[in-house]
PDB file of C-alpha atoms in Angstrom:
ATOM      1  CA  MET A   1      66.791 -33.644 -35.888  1.00 66.00           C
ATOM      2  CA  PRO A   2      64.332 -36.171 -37.392  1.00 80.00           C
ATOM      3  CA  LYS A   3      64.209 -39.611 -35.814  1.00 88.00           C
ATOM      4  CA  ARG A   4      66.695 -41.974 -37.448  1.00 92.00           C
ATOM      5  CA  GLY A   5      65.623 -45.329 -38.851  1.00 95.00           C
ATOM      6  CA  LEU A   6      67.539 -48.369 -40.098  1.00 98.00           C
ATOM      7  CA  HIS A   7      66.452 -50.704 -42.873  1.00 98.00           C
ATOM      8  CA  ILE A   8      68.321 -53.891 -43.825  1.00 98.00           C
ATOM      9  CA  ALA A   9      67.844 -55.698 -47.131  1.00 98.00           C
ATOM     10  CA  VAL A  10      69.377 -58.795 -48.713  1.00 98.00           C
ATOM     11  CA  GLU A  11      69.570 -58.485 -52.483  1.00 98.00           C
ATOM     12  CA  ARG A  12      70.693 -60.825 -55.247  1.00 97.00           C
ATOM     13  CA  PHE A  13      72.261 -59.858 -58.558  1.00 97.00           C
ATOM     14  CA  PRO A  14      72.975 -62.481 -61.228  1.00 95.00           C
ATOM     15  CA  ILE A  15      76.526 -62.748 -62.501  1.00 96.00           C
ATOM     16  CA  ALA A  16      77.071 -62.729 -66.247  1.00 92.00           C
ATOM     17  CA  GLY A  17      78.093 -66.387 -66.648  1.00 87.00           C
ATOM     18  CA  ARG A  18      80.141 -67.787 -63.754  1.00 84.00           C
ATOM     19  CA  PHE A  19      82.777 -66.197 -61.535  1.00 87.00           C
ATOM     20  CA  VAL A  20      85.486 -68.742 -60.761  1.00 81.00           C
ATOM     21  CA  ILE A  21      88.474 -68.458 -58.413  1.00 86.00           C
ATOM     22  CA  SER A  22      90.654 -71.079 -56.744  1.00 75.00           C
ATOM     23  CA  ARG A  23      88.132 -71.539 -53.902  1.00 78.00           C
ATOM     24  CA  GLY A  24      85.083 -72.164 -56.085  1.00 80.00           C
ATOM     25  CA  ALA A  25      82.503 -70.664 -58.431  1.00 79.00           C
ATOM     26  CA  LYS A  26      79.324 -68.647 -58.084  1.00 88.00           C
ATOM     27  CA  THR A  27      76.589 -67.407 -60.375  1.00 93.00           C
ATOM     28  CA  GLU A  28      75.116 -64.579 -58.275  1.00 94.00           C
ATOM     29  CA  ALA A  29      76.273 -61.806 -55.992  1.00 96.00           C
ATOM     30  CA  ILE A  30      74.447 -61.727 -52.663  1.00 97.00           C
ATOM     31  CA  VAL A  31      74.738 -58.334 -50.997  1.00 98.00           C
ATOM     32  CA  VAL A  32      73.414 -56.760 -47.814  1.00 98.00           C
ATOM     33  CA  VAL A  33      72.298 -53.139 -47.963  1.00 98.00           C
ATOM     34  CA  ALA A  34      71.972 -50.953 -44.870  1.00 98.00           C
ATOM     35  CA  THR A  35      69.824 -47.837 -45.293  1.00 98.00           C
ATOM     36  CA  LEU A  36      69.722 -45.033 -42.733  1.00 98.00           C
ATOM     37  CA  ASN A  37      66.797 -42.622 -42.870  1.00 96.00           C
ATOM     38  CA  GLU A  38      66.432 -39.225 -41.212  1.00 95.00           C
ATOM     39  CA  GLY A  39      63.153 -37.769 -42.399  1.00 93.00           C
ATOM     40  CA  ASP A  40      63.414 -37.495 -46.166  1.00 94.00           C
ATOM     41  CA  VAL A  41      67.200 -37.974 -46.176  1.00 97.00           C
ATOM     42  CA  ARG A  42      68.536 -41.446 -46.952  1.00 97.00           C
ATOM     43  CA  GLY A  43      72.033 -42.923 -46.796  1.00 98.00           C
ATOM     44  CA  ARG A  44      72.953 -46.352 -48.138  1.00 98.00           C
ATOM     45  CA  GLY A  45      75.856 -48.765 -47.832  1.00 98.00           C
ATOM     46  CA  GLU A  46      76.359 -52.160 -49.471  1.00 98.00           C
ATOM     47  CA  CYS A  47      78.496 -55.076 -48.329  1.00 98.00           C
ATOM     48  CA  VAL A  48      79.270 -58.629 -49.412  1.00 98.00           C
ATOM     49  CA  PRO A  49      79.315 -61.309 -46.679  1.00 98.00           C
ATOM     50  CA  TYR A  50      82.323 -63.518 -47.397  1.00 94.00           C
ATOM     51  CA  ALA A  51      82.573 -67.101 -46.155  1.00 94.00           C
ATOM     52  CA  ARG A  52      86.384 -67.035 -46.360  1.00 93.00           C
ATOM     53  CA  TYR A  53      86.300 -64.599 -43.439  1.00 95.00           C
ATOM     54  CA  GLY A  54      83.723 -66.521 -41.443  1.00 96.00           C
ATOM     55  CA  GLU A  55      80.799 -64.415 -42.618  1.00 98.00           C
ATOM     56  CA  SER A  56      77.386 -65.409 -43.909  1.00 98.00           C
ATOM     57  CA  THR A  57      74.418 -63.372 -45.052  1.00 98.00           C
ATOM     58  CA  GLU A  58      72.656 -64.278 -41.817  1.00 98.00           C
ATOM     59  CA  SER A  59      75.573 -63.371 -39.564  1.00 98.00           C
ATOM     60  CA  VAL A  60      76.113 -60.008 -41.258  1.00 98.00           C
ATOM     61  CA  VAL A  61      72.410 -59.124 -41.068  1.00 98.00           C
ATOM     62  CA  ALA A  62      72.449 -60.086 -37.378  1.00 98.00           C
ATOM     63  CA  GLN A  63      75.497 -57.882 -36.704  1.00 98.00           C
ATOM     64  CA  ILE A  64      73.841 -54.901 -38.372  1.00 98.00           C
ATOM     65  CA  GLU A  65      70.546 -55.562 -36.578  1.00 98.00           C
ATOM     66  CA  ALA A  66      72.370 -55.656 -33.249  1.00 98.00           C
ATOM     67  CA  GLN A  67      73.334 -52.000 -33.790  1.00 98.00           C
ATOM     68  CA  ARG A  68      69.761 -50.857 -34.436  1.00 97.00           C
ATOM     69  CA  SER A  69      68.932 -49.521 -30.988  1.00 96.00           C
ATOM     70  CA  ALA A  70      72.213 -47.628 -30.678  1.00 96.00           C
ATOM     71  CA  ILE A  71      71.915 -46.142 -34.164  1.00 96.00           C
ATOM     72  CA  GLU A  72      68.293 -45.121 -33.709  1.00 94.00           C
ATOM     73  CA  ALA A  73      69.248 -43.572 -30.364  1.00 93.00           C
ATOM     74  CA  GLY A  74      71.837 -41.386 -32.083  1.00 93.00           C
ATOM     75  CA  ALA A  75      75.084 -43.395 -32.307  1.00 94.00           C
ATOM     76  CA  GLY A  76      77.238 -42.257 -35.193  1.00 92.00           C
ATOM     77  CA  ARG A  77      79.938 -43.414 -37.534  1.00 94.00           C
ATOM     78  CA  ASP A  78      82.724 -43.018 -34.984  1.00 94.00           C
ATOM     79  CA  ASP A  79      80.835 -45.206 -32.518  1.00 95.00           C
ATOM     80  CA  LEU A  80      80.799 -48.032 -35.067  1.00 94.00           C
ATOM     81  CA  GLN A  81      84.571 -48.301 -34.988  1.00 95.00           C
ATOM     82  CA  LYS A  82      84.356 -49.495 -31.378  1.00 94.00           C
ATOM     83  CA  ALA A  83      81.070 -51.401 -31.604  1.00 97.00           C
ATOM     84  CA  LEU A  84      81.899 -53.616 -34.594  1.00 97.00           C
ATOM     85  CA  ALA A  85      85.038 -55.395 -35.771  1.00 97.00           C
ATOM     86  CA  ALA A  86      86.371 -54.842 -39.270  1.00 98.00           C
ATOM     87  CA  GLY A  87      84.250 -56.709 -41.792  1.00 98.00           C
ATOM     88  CA  ALA A  88      81.234 -56.569 -44.060  1.00 98.00           C
ATOM     89  CA  ALA A  89      78.641 -55.497 -41.472  1.00 98.00           C
ATOM     90  CA  ARG A  90      80.603 -52.465 -40.361  1.00 98.00           C
ATOM     91  CA  ASN A  91      81.298 -51.593 -43.996  1.00 98.00           C
ATOM     92  CA  ALA A  92      77.610 -51.392 -44.890  1.00 98.00           C
ATOM     93  CA  LEU A  93      76.810 -49.195 -41.903  1.00 98.00           C
ATOM     94  CA  ASP A  94      79.910 -47.019 -42.195  1.00 98.00           C
ATOM     95  CA  CYS A  95      79.254 -46.274 -45.869  1.00 98.00           C
ATOM     96  CA  ALA A  96      75.575 -45.622 -45.124  1.00 98.00           C
ATOM     97  CA  PHE A  97      76.655 -43.019 -42.565  1.00 98.00           C
ATOM     98  CA  TRP A  98      79.014 -41.353 -45.049  1.00 98.00           C
ATOM     99  CA  ASP A  99      76.189 -41.186 -47.597  1.00 98.00           C
ATOM    100  CA  LEU A 100      73.716 -39.875 -45.015  1.00 98.00           C
ATOM    101  CA  GLU A 101      76.161 -37.213 -43.817  1.00 97.00           C
ATOM    102  CA  ALA A 102      76.814 -36.062 -47.376  1.00 98.00           C
ATOM    103  CA  LYS A 103      73.148 -35.831 -48.283  1.00 97.00           C
ATOM    104  CA  ARG A 104      72.186 -34.196 -45.000  1.00 96.00           C
ATOM    105  CA  SER A 105      74.889 -31.532 -45.284  1.00 96.00           C
ATOM    106  CA  GLY A 106      74.948 -31.052 -49.042  1.00 96.00           C
ATOM    107  CA  ILE A 107      78.715 -31.578 -48.944  1.00 98.00           C
ATOM    108  CA  ARG A 108      80.019 -34.450 -51.047  1.00 98.00           C
ATOM    109  CA  ALA A 109      81.654 -37.368 -49.223  1.00 98.00           C
ATOM    110  CA  PHE A 110      85.051 -36.764 -50.807  1.00 98.00           C
ATOM    111  CA  GLU A 111      85.033 -33.188 -49.479  1.00 97.00           C
ATOM    112  CA  ARG A 112      84.027 -34.377 -46.016  1.00 97.00           C
ATOM    113  CA  ALA A 113      86.948 -36.826 -46.148  1.00 97.00           C
ATOM    114  CA  GLY A 114      89.382 -34.062 -47.121  1.00 96.00           C
ATOM    115  CA  LEU A 115      90.106 -35.645 -50.503  1.00 96.00           C
ATOM    116  CA  ALA A 116      90.426 -34.200 -53.976  1.00 93.00           C
ATOM    117  CA  ALA A 117      87.447 -34.672 -56.246  1.00 94.00           C
ATOM    118  CA  PRO A 118      87.604 -38.171 -57.738  1.00 93.00           C
ATOM    119  CA  ALA A 119      88.423 -38.425 -61.434  1.00 96.00           C
ATOM    120  CA  PRO A 120      87.840 -41.211 -63.945  1.00 98.00           C
ATOM    121  CA  VAL A 121      90.347 -44.049 -63.525  1.00 98.00           C
ATOM    122  CA  ILE A 122      91.204 -47.262 -65.338  1.00 98.00           C
ATOM    123  CA  THR A 123      90.028 -50.365 -63.532  1.00 98.00           C
ATOM    124  CA  ALA A 124      91.351 -53.870 -63.930  1.00 98.00           C
ATOM    125  CA  TYR A 125      88.985 -56.366 -65.530  1.00 97.00           C
ATOM    126  CA  THR A 126      88.908 -59.830 -63.963  1.00 97.00           C
ATOM    127  CA  LEU A 127      89.146 -63.108 -65.860  1.00 96.00           C
ATOM    128  CA  SER A 128      87.818 -66.178 -64.072  1.00 96.00           C
ATOM    129  CA  LEU A 129      89.982 -69.233 -63.512  1.00 96.00           C
ATOM    130  CA  ASP A 130      89.769 -71.611 -66.471  1.00 96.00           C
ATOM    131  CA  THR A 131      91.918 -73.606 -68.859  1.00 97.00           C
ATOM    132  CA  PRO A 132      94.844 -71.832 -70.559  1.00 98.00           C
ATOM    133  CA  LYS A 133      93.025 -71.828 -73.897  1.00 98.00           C
ATOM    134  CA  ALA A 134      89.772 -70.486 -72.438  1.00 97.00           C
ATOM    135  CA  MET A 135      91.532 -67.755 -70.444  1.00 97.00           C
ATOM    136  CA  ALA A 136      93.564 -66.702 -73.482  1.00 98.00           C
ATOM    137  CA  ARG A 137      90.394 -66.482 -75.524  1.00 98.00           C
ATOM    138  CA  ALA A 138      88.676 -64.443 -72.787  1.00 97.00           C
ATOM    139  CA  ALA A 139      91.663 -62.096 -72.512  1.00 98.00           C
ATOM    140  CA  LYS A 140      91.678 -61.402 -76.219  1.00 98.00           C
ATOM    141  CA  SER A 141      87.916 -60.913 -76.306  1.00 97.00           C
ATOM    142  CA  ALA A 142      88.021 -58.502 -73.352  1.00 96.00           C
ATOM    143  CA  ALA A 143      90.428 -56.206 -75.226  1.00 95.00           C
ATOM    144  CA  ARG A 144      91.261 -54.213 -72.091  1.00 97.00           C
ATOM    145  CA  PRO A 145      94.507 -52.528 -71.067  1.00 98.00           C
ATOM    146  CA  LEU A 146      94.599 -54.010 -67.527  1.00 98.00           C
ATOM    147  CA  LEU A 147      93.534 -57.568 -66.786  1.00 98.00           C
ATOM    148  CA  LYS A 148      93.419 -59.425 -63.485  1.00 98.00           C
ATOM    149  CA  LEU A 149      93.914 -63.161 -63.886  1.00 98.00           C
ATOM    150  CA  LYS A 150      92.418 -65.590 -61.385  1.00 97.00           C
ATOM    151  CA  LEU A 151      94.909 -68.447 -61.008  1.00 97.00           C
ATOM    152  CA  GLY A 152      94.753 -71.818 -59.297  1.00 94.00           C
ATOM    153  CA  GLY A 153      98.240 -73.203 -58.615  1.00 87.00           C
ATOM    154  CA  ASP A 154      98.825 -76.170 -60.881  1.00 89.00           C
ATOM    155  CA  GLY A 155      98.951 -75.204 -64.539  1.00 95.00           C
ATOM    156  CA  ASP A 156      99.378 -71.499 -63.882  1.00 97.00           C
ATOM    157  CA  ALA A 157     102.576 -71.253 -65.940  1.00 97.00           C
ATOM    158  CA  GLU A 158     100.653 -72.561 -68.943  1.00 98.00           C
ATOM    159  CA  ARG A 159      97.800 -70.131 -68.277  1.00 98.00           C
ATOM    160  CA  LEU A 160     100.187 -67.184 -68.117  1.00 98.00           C
ATOM    161  CA  ALA A 161     101.968 -68.185 -71.317  1.00 98.00           C
ATOM    162  CA  ALA A 162      98.726 -68.563 -73.230  1.00 98.00           C
ATOM    163  CA  ILE A 163      97.281 -65.280 -71.977  1.00 98.00           C
ATOM    164  CA  ARG A 164     100.448 -63.296 -72.688  1.00 98.00           C
ATOM    165  CA  ALA A 165     100.557 -64.679 -76.227  1.00 98.00           C
ATOM    166  CA  ALA A 166      96.943 -63.593 -76.725  1.00 98.00           C
ATOM    167  CA  VAL A 167      97.383 -60.074 -75.304  1.00 98.00           C
ATOM    168  CA  PRO A 168     101.044 -59.086 -75.687  1.00 98.00           C
ATOM    169  CA  ASP A 169     100.471 -55.444 -74.775  1.00 97.00           C
ATOM    170  CA  ALA A 170      98.073 -55.681 -71.830  1.00 98.00           C
ATOM    171  CA  ALA A 171      99.171 -55.067 -68.253  1.00 98.00           C
ATOM    172  CA  LEU A 172      98.487 -58.216 -66.207  1.00 98.00           C
ATOM    173  CA  ILE A 173      97.863 -58.815 -62.509  1.00 98.00           C
ATOM    174  CA  ALA A 174      98.079 -62.418 -61.305  1.00 98.00           C
ATOM    175  CA  ASP A 175      95.742 -63.288 -58.420  1.00 97.00           C
ATOM    176  CA  ALA A 176      96.421 -66.695 -56.873  1.00 96.00           C
ATOM    177  CA  ASN A 177      93.823 -66.337 -54.071  1.00 96.00           C
ATOM    178  CA  GLU A 178      96.091 -68.342 -51.717  1.00 96.00           C
ATOM    179  CA  ALA A 179      96.300 -71.269 -54.169  1.00 96.00           C
ATOM    180  CA  TRP A 180     100.064 -71.572 -54.508  1.00 97.00           C
ATOM    181  CA  SER A 181     102.226 -73.704 -52.235  1.00 96.00           C
ATOM    182  CA  PRO A 182     105.839 -73.559 -51.057  1.00 95.00           C
ATOM    183  CA  GLU A 183     106.542 -76.366 -53.544  1.00 95.00           C
ATOM    184  CA  ASN A 184     105.373 -74.488 -56.661  1.00 95.00           C
ATOM    185  CA  LEU A 185     106.033 -70.928 -55.469  1.00 96.00           C
ATOM    186  CA  ALA A 186     109.430 -70.473 -57.119  1.00 95.00           C
ATOM    187  CA  ALA A 187     108.275 -71.867 -60.467  1.00 96.00           C
ATOM    188  CA  ASN A 188     105.146 -69.706 -60.480  1.00 97.00           C
ATOM    189  CA  LEU A 189     107.107 -66.593 -59.527  1.00 97.00           C
ATOM    190  CA  ALA A 190     109.510 -67.302 -62.379  1.00 97.00           C
ATOM    191  CA  ALA A 191     106.626 -67.737 -64.818  1.00 97.00           C
ATOM    192  CA  CYS A 192     105.170 -64.401 -63.735  1.00 98.00           C
ATOM    193  CA  ALA A 193     108.502 -62.697 -64.287  1.00 98.00           C
ATOM    194  CA  ALA A 194     108.963 -64.355 -67.679  1.00 98.00           C
ATOM    195  CA  HIS A 195     105.578 -63.180 -68.925  1.00 98.00           C
ATOM    196  CA  GLY A 196     105.794 -59.614 -67.679  1.00 98.00           C
ATOM    197  CA  ILE A 197     103.226 -59.788 -64.875  1.00 98.00           C
ATOM    198  CA  ALA A 198     102.959 -56.427 -63.111  1.00 98.00           C
ATOM    199  CA  LEU A 199     101.763 -57.635 -59.693  1.00 98.00           C
ATOM    200  CA  ILE A 200     101.067 -60.923 -57.886  1.00 98.00           C
ATOM    201  CA  GLU A 201      98.245 -61.060 -55.345  1.00 98.00           C
ATOM    202  CA  GLN A 202      98.265 -63.379 -52.344  1.00 98.00           C
ATOM    203  CA  PRO A 203     100.349 -66.308 -53.621  1.00 97.00           C
ATOM    204  CA  LEU A 204     100.243 -68.281 -50.343  1.00 97.00           C
ATOM    205  CA  PRO A 205      97.509 -68.807 -47.747  1.00 97.00           C
ATOM    206  CA  ALA A 206      97.148 -66.088 -45.140  1.00 96.00           C
ATOM    207  CA  GLY A 207      98.905 -67.198 -41.980  1.00 94.00           C
ATOM    208  CA  HIS A 208     101.324 -69.334 -43.983  1.00 96.00           C
ATOM    209  CA  ASP A 209     103.109 -66.601 -45.897  1.00 96.00           C
ATOM    210  CA  ALA A 210     106.071 -65.873 -43.613  1.00 96.00           C
ATOM    211  CA  ILE A 211     108.425 -67.563 -46.090  1.00 96.00           C
ATOM    212  CA  LEU A 212     107.790 -64.706 -48.518  1.00 97.00           C
ATOM    213  CA  ALA A 213     110.254 -62.648 -46.490  1.00 96.00           C
ATOM    214  CA  ASP A 214     113.010 -65.029 -47.563  1.00 94.00           C
ATOM    215  CA  ILE A 215     112.006 -65.442 -51.214  1.00 92.00           C
ATOM    216  CA  SER A 216     113.668 -63.376 -53.921  1.00 92.00           C
ATOM    217  CA  HIS A 217     111.128 -61.973 -56.366  1.00 95.00           C
ATOM    218  CA  SER A 218     111.278 -59.465 -59.186  1.00 96.00           C
ATOM    219  CA  VAL A 219     107.502 -59.060 -59.502  1.00 98.00           C
ATOM    220  CA  PRO A 220     105.925 -57.137 -56.588  1.00 98.00           C
ATOM    221  CA  LEU A 221     103.771 -59.164 -54.191  1.00 98.00           C
ATOM    222  CA  CYS A 222     100.433 -57.831 -52.952  1.00 98.00           C
ATOM    223  CA  ALA A 223      98.658 -58.926 -49.764  1.00 98.00           C
ATOM    224  CA  ASP A 224      94.920 -59.530 -50.058  1.00 98.00           C
ATOM    225  CA  GLU A 225      93.589 -62.193 -47.697  1.00 97.00           C
ATOM    226  CA  SER A 226      96.497 -61.402 -45.341  1.00 98.00           C
ATOM    227  CA  LEU A 227      95.388 -57.770 -45.003  1.00 97.00           C
ATOM    228  CA  HIS A 228      92.191 -56.470 -43.419  1.00 97.00           C
ATOM    229  CA  ASP A 229      92.911 -53.310 -41.436  1.00 97.00           C
ATOM    230  CA  ARG A 230      95.808 -51.357 -39.940  1.00 98.00           C
ATOM    231  CA  ALA A 231      96.441 -54.004 -37.296  1.00 97.00           C
ATOM    232  CA  ASP A 232      97.748 -56.351 -39.996  1.00 97.00           C
ATOM    233  CA  LEU A 233     100.298 -54.007 -41.564  1.00 98.00           C
ATOM    234  CA  ALA A 234     103.237 -54.631 -39.216  1.00 96.00           C
ATOM    235  CA  ALA A 235     103.346 -58.370 -39.970  1.00 96.00           C
ATOM    236  CA  LEU A 236     103.327 -57.739 -43.733  1.00 98.00           C
ATOM    237  CA  ARG A 237     106.494 -55.641 -43.869  1.00 96.00           C
ATOM    238  CA  GLY A 238     109.245 -57.570 -45.607  1.00 96.00           C
ATOM    239  CA  ARG A 239     106.777 -60.091 -47.039  1.00 97.00           C
ATOM    240  CA  TYR A 240     104.742 -57.906 -49.378  1.00 98.00           C
ATOM    241  CA  ASP A 241     105.365 -54.848 -51.501  1.00 98.00           C
ATOM    242  CA  ALA A 242     101.722 -53.819 -51.864  1.00 98.00           C
ATOM    243  CA  ILE A 243      98.350 -54.289 -50.193  1.00 98.00           C
ATOM    244  CA  ASN A 244      94.836 -54.703 -51.574  1.00 98.00           C
ATOM    245  CA  ILE A 245      92.437 -52.497 -49.617  1.00 98.00           C
ATOM    246  CA  LYS A 246      88.819 -53.635 -49.795  1.00 98.00           C
ATOM    247  CA  LEU A 247      86.145 -51.855 -47.813  1.00 98.00           C
ATOM    248  CA  ASP A 248      84.482 -55.157 -46.917  1.00 98.00           C
ATOM    249  CA  LYS A 249      87.692 -56.285 -45.245  1.00 98.00           C
ATOM    250  CA  ALA A 250      88.585 -52.964 -43.636  1.00 98.00           C
ATOM    251  CA  GLY A 251      85.072 -52.442 -42.338  1.00 98.00           C
ATOM    252  CA  GLY A 252      84.206 -49.325 -44.279  1.00 98.00           C
ATOM    253  CA  LEU A 253      85.562 -46.125 -45.730  1.00 98.00           C
ATOM    254  CA  THR A 254      86.539 -44.684 -42.345  1.00 98.00           C
ATOM    255  CA  GLU A 255      89.102 -47.414 -41.660  1.00 98.00           C
ATOM    256  CA  ALA A 256      90.113 -47.627 -45.324  1.00 98.00           C
ATOM    257  CA  LEU A 257      91.111 -43.951 -45.307  1.00 98.00           C
ATOM    258  CA  ALA A 258      93.287 -44.463 -42.228  1.00 98.00           C
ATOM    259  CA  LEU A 259      94.682 -47.697 -43.647  1.00 98.00           C
ATOM    260  CA  THR A 260      95.642 -45.951 -46.874  1.00 98.00           C
ATOM    261  CA  ASP A 261      97.505 -43.255 -44.947  1.00 97.00           C
ATOM    262  CA  GLU A 262      99.398 -45.743 -42.787  1.00 98.00           C
ATOM    263  CA  ALA A 263     100.240 -48.088 -45.657  1.00 98.00           C
ATOM    264  CA  ALA A 264     101.634 -45.227 -47.726  1.00 96.00           C
ATOM    265  CA  ARG A 265     103.693 -44.077 -44.743  1.00 97.00           C
ATOM    266  CA  LEU A 266     105.188 -47.560 -44.449  1.00 97.00           C
ATOM    267  CA  GLY A 267     106.061 -47.682 -48.148  1.00 97.00           C
ATOM    268  CA  PHE A 268     103.449 -50.118 -49.444  1.00 98.00           C
ATOM    269  CA  GLU A 269     101.997 -49.661 -52.900  1.00 98.00           C
ATOM    270  CA  ILE A 270      98.206 -49.655 -52.833  1.00 98.00           C
ATOM    271  CA  MET A 271      95.528 -51.465 -54.778  1.00 98.00           C
ATOM    272  CA  ILE A 272      91.888 -50.538 -54.254  1.00 98.00           C
ATOM    273  CA  GLY A 273      89.880 -53.727 -54.727  1.00 98.00           C
ATOM    274  CA  CYS A 274      86.372 -55.066 -54.385  1.00 97.00           C
ATOM    275  CA  MET A 275      84.149 -58.084 -54.049  1.00 96.00           C
ATOM    276  CA  VAL A 276      81.693 -58.923 -56.831  1.00 97.00           C
ATOM    277  CA  ALA A 277      78.983 -56.380 -56.057  1.00 98.00           C
ATOM    278  CA  THR A 278      77.035 -53.470 -57.492  1.00 98.00           C
ATOM    279  CA  SER A 279      77.980 -49.854 -58.109  1.00 98.00           C
ATOM    280  CA  LEU A 280      76.747 -48.960 -54.622  1.00 98.00           C
ATOM    281  CA  ALA A 281      79.660 -50.925 -53.153  1.00 98.00           C
ATOM    282  CA  MET A 282      82.200 -49.495 -55.639  1.00 98.00           C
ATOM    283  CA  ALA A 283      81.257 -45.835 -55.119  1.00 98.00           C
ATOM    284  CA  PRO A 284      82.910 -45.234 -51.716  1.00 98.00           C
ATOM    285  CA  ALA A 285      86.009 -47.169 -52.763  1.00 98.00           C
ATOM    286  CA  LEU A 286      86.420 -44.844 -55.744  1.00 98.00           C
ATOM    287  CA  LEU A 287      87.223 -42.027 -53.337  1.00 97.00           C
ATOM    288  CA  LEU A 288      90.529 -43.796 -52.633  1.00 97.00           C
ATOM    289  CA  ALA A 289      91.419 -44.505 -56.266  1.00 97.00           C
ATOM    290  CA  GLY A 290      93.473 -41.360 -56.672  1.00 95.00           C
ATOM    291  CA  ARG A 291      95.916 -42.636 -54.053  1.00 95.00           C
ATOM    292  CA  ALA A 292      96.296 -46.122 -55.537  1.00 97.00           C
ATOM    293  CA  GLN A 293      98.771 -47.563 -57.999  1.00 97.00           C
ATOM    294  CA  TYR A 294      96.188 -50.151 -59.075  1.00 98.00           C
ATOM    295  CA  VAL A 295      92.397 -49.945 -59.154  1.00 98.00           C
ATOM    296  CA  ASP A 296      90.278 -53.092 -59.323  1.00 98.00           C
ATOM    297  CA  LEU A 297      86.661 -51.947 -59.097  1.00 98.00           C
ATOM    298  CA  ASP A 298      85.097 -53.993 -61.868  1.00 97.00           C
ATOM    299  CA  GLY A 299      82.379 -55.673 -59.776  1.00 96.00           C
ATOM    300  CA  PRO A 300      79.439 -54.265 -61.771  1.00 97.00           C
ATOM    301  CA  LEU A 301      81.073 -55.288 -65.048  1.00 96.00           C
ATOM    302  CA  LEU A 302      80.834 -58.915 -63.928  1.00 96.00           C
ATOM    303  CA  LEU A 303      77.089 -58.693 -63.234  1.00 97.00           C
ATOM    304  CA  ALA A 304      74.228 -59.317 -65.635  1.00 97.00           C
ATOM    305  CA  ARG A 305      72.626 -56.096 -64.325  1.00 97.00           C
ATOM    306  CA  ASP A 306      73.566 -53.233 -62.044  1.00 97.00           C
ATOM    307  CA  ARG A 307      71.563 -50.787 -59.945  1.00 96.00           C
ATOM    308  CA  PRO A 308      69.747 -47.751 -61.335  1.00 92.00           C
ATOM    309  CA  ASP A 309      72.033 -44.687 -61.289  1.00 93.00           C
ATOM    310  CA  GLY A 310      75.033 -47.045 -61.329  1.00 96.00           C
ATOM    311  CA  LEU A 311      78.578 -46.031 -62.116  1.00 98.00           C
ATOM    312  CA  VAL A 312      79.400 -45.149 -65.700  1.00 98.00           C
ATOM    313  CA  TYR A 313      81.950 -47.526 -67.228  1.00 97.00           C
ATOM    314  CA  ASP A 314      83.452 -46.428 -70.538  1.00 97.00           C
ATOM    315  CA  GLY A 315      85.526 -49.413 -71.567  1.00 95.00           C
ATOM    316  CA  SER A 316      87.983 -49.774 -68.702  1.00 96.00           C
ATOM    317  CA  TRP A 317      87.437 -46.216 -67.481  1.00 98.00           C
ATOM    318  CA  VAL A 318      85.158 -45.924 -64.451  1.00 98.00           C
ATOM    319  CA  HIS A 319      83.699 -42.527 -63.613  1.00 97.00           C
ATOM    320  CA  PRO A 320      82.990 -41.092 -60.131  1.00 96.00           C
ATOM    321  CA  PRO A 321      79.547 -41.706 -58.625  1.00 96.00           C
ATOM    322  CA  ALA A 322      76.668 -39.292 -59.023  1.00 95.00           C
ATOM    323  CA  PRO A 323      75.030 -38.139 -55.768  1.00 96.00           C
ATOM    324  CA  ALA A 324      71.922 -40.147 -56.660  1.00 96.00           C
ATOM    325  CA  LEU A 325      73.969 -43.320 -56.215  1.00 98.00           C
ATOM    326  CA  TRP A 326      76.117 -42.475 -53.179  1.00 98.00           C
ATOM    327  CA  GLY A 327      78.010 -39.723 -51.442  1.00 97.00           C
TER     328      GLY A 327
END
């Protein structure tokens, strides 16, 4: 077997405009790409370091670098599950291994994972947090069947009313990003019900969401920041109806596959989500889309430019990756 090498790169992709959620705004996506080489065969994985989870570009690069000697000595994907905790660094390496294995064997990643061939799916399209009027205008301009609305707590009832009036037929997901409080929770839940919201993501801060078990709600609740990997599932039962699986949180496709199985067994609905990143980060997540009730893999649509050989987006339909991209 050819000697294995590891290359780490930090790359920046401008966002089209600004991406705004309750925690702040950004104008570029900073990603870390791990590339594994065995002779002429190359496997890549992309991750997004996320400050909310105590990560930085520097810390993620350092975590990947710390695995260099083991990887170059022959450590594999299974070894990563013990060597690194769930998070962005393990995601980049795990997905790079999946890509390398697929290209080395000539067997697509979905086949190696025992999954059906991925098919085109409809992805949500995210609207940044803004004033009710601006969000309504953006919703109408987007003209998409499934919209994900970034909310901020105060004024969310007005935002929802304005958006629903602008797009009466669209399916809507409300994403509070932990911005609601026990004081405005009931009113915001009622507003979501009144305006036909299909799903509510992470209304309360992670670690402060136990009261959800005692709150009556007609709109399903989805855990995002409260859910990383399988270890979190037990605490979410009774609080949430669905979970948002992101490879950057789970630490790669390997854990995400197991997490999907366990969550389905426990009766959770599943959303496959993403950070703002390129098609290279979306590609492995698309393998799970066929098992999800909601797909939110619009990261490249929010960028001013994507990678060469990126995913094909036809309106809200996203198509499976070509081997030149990943897997």
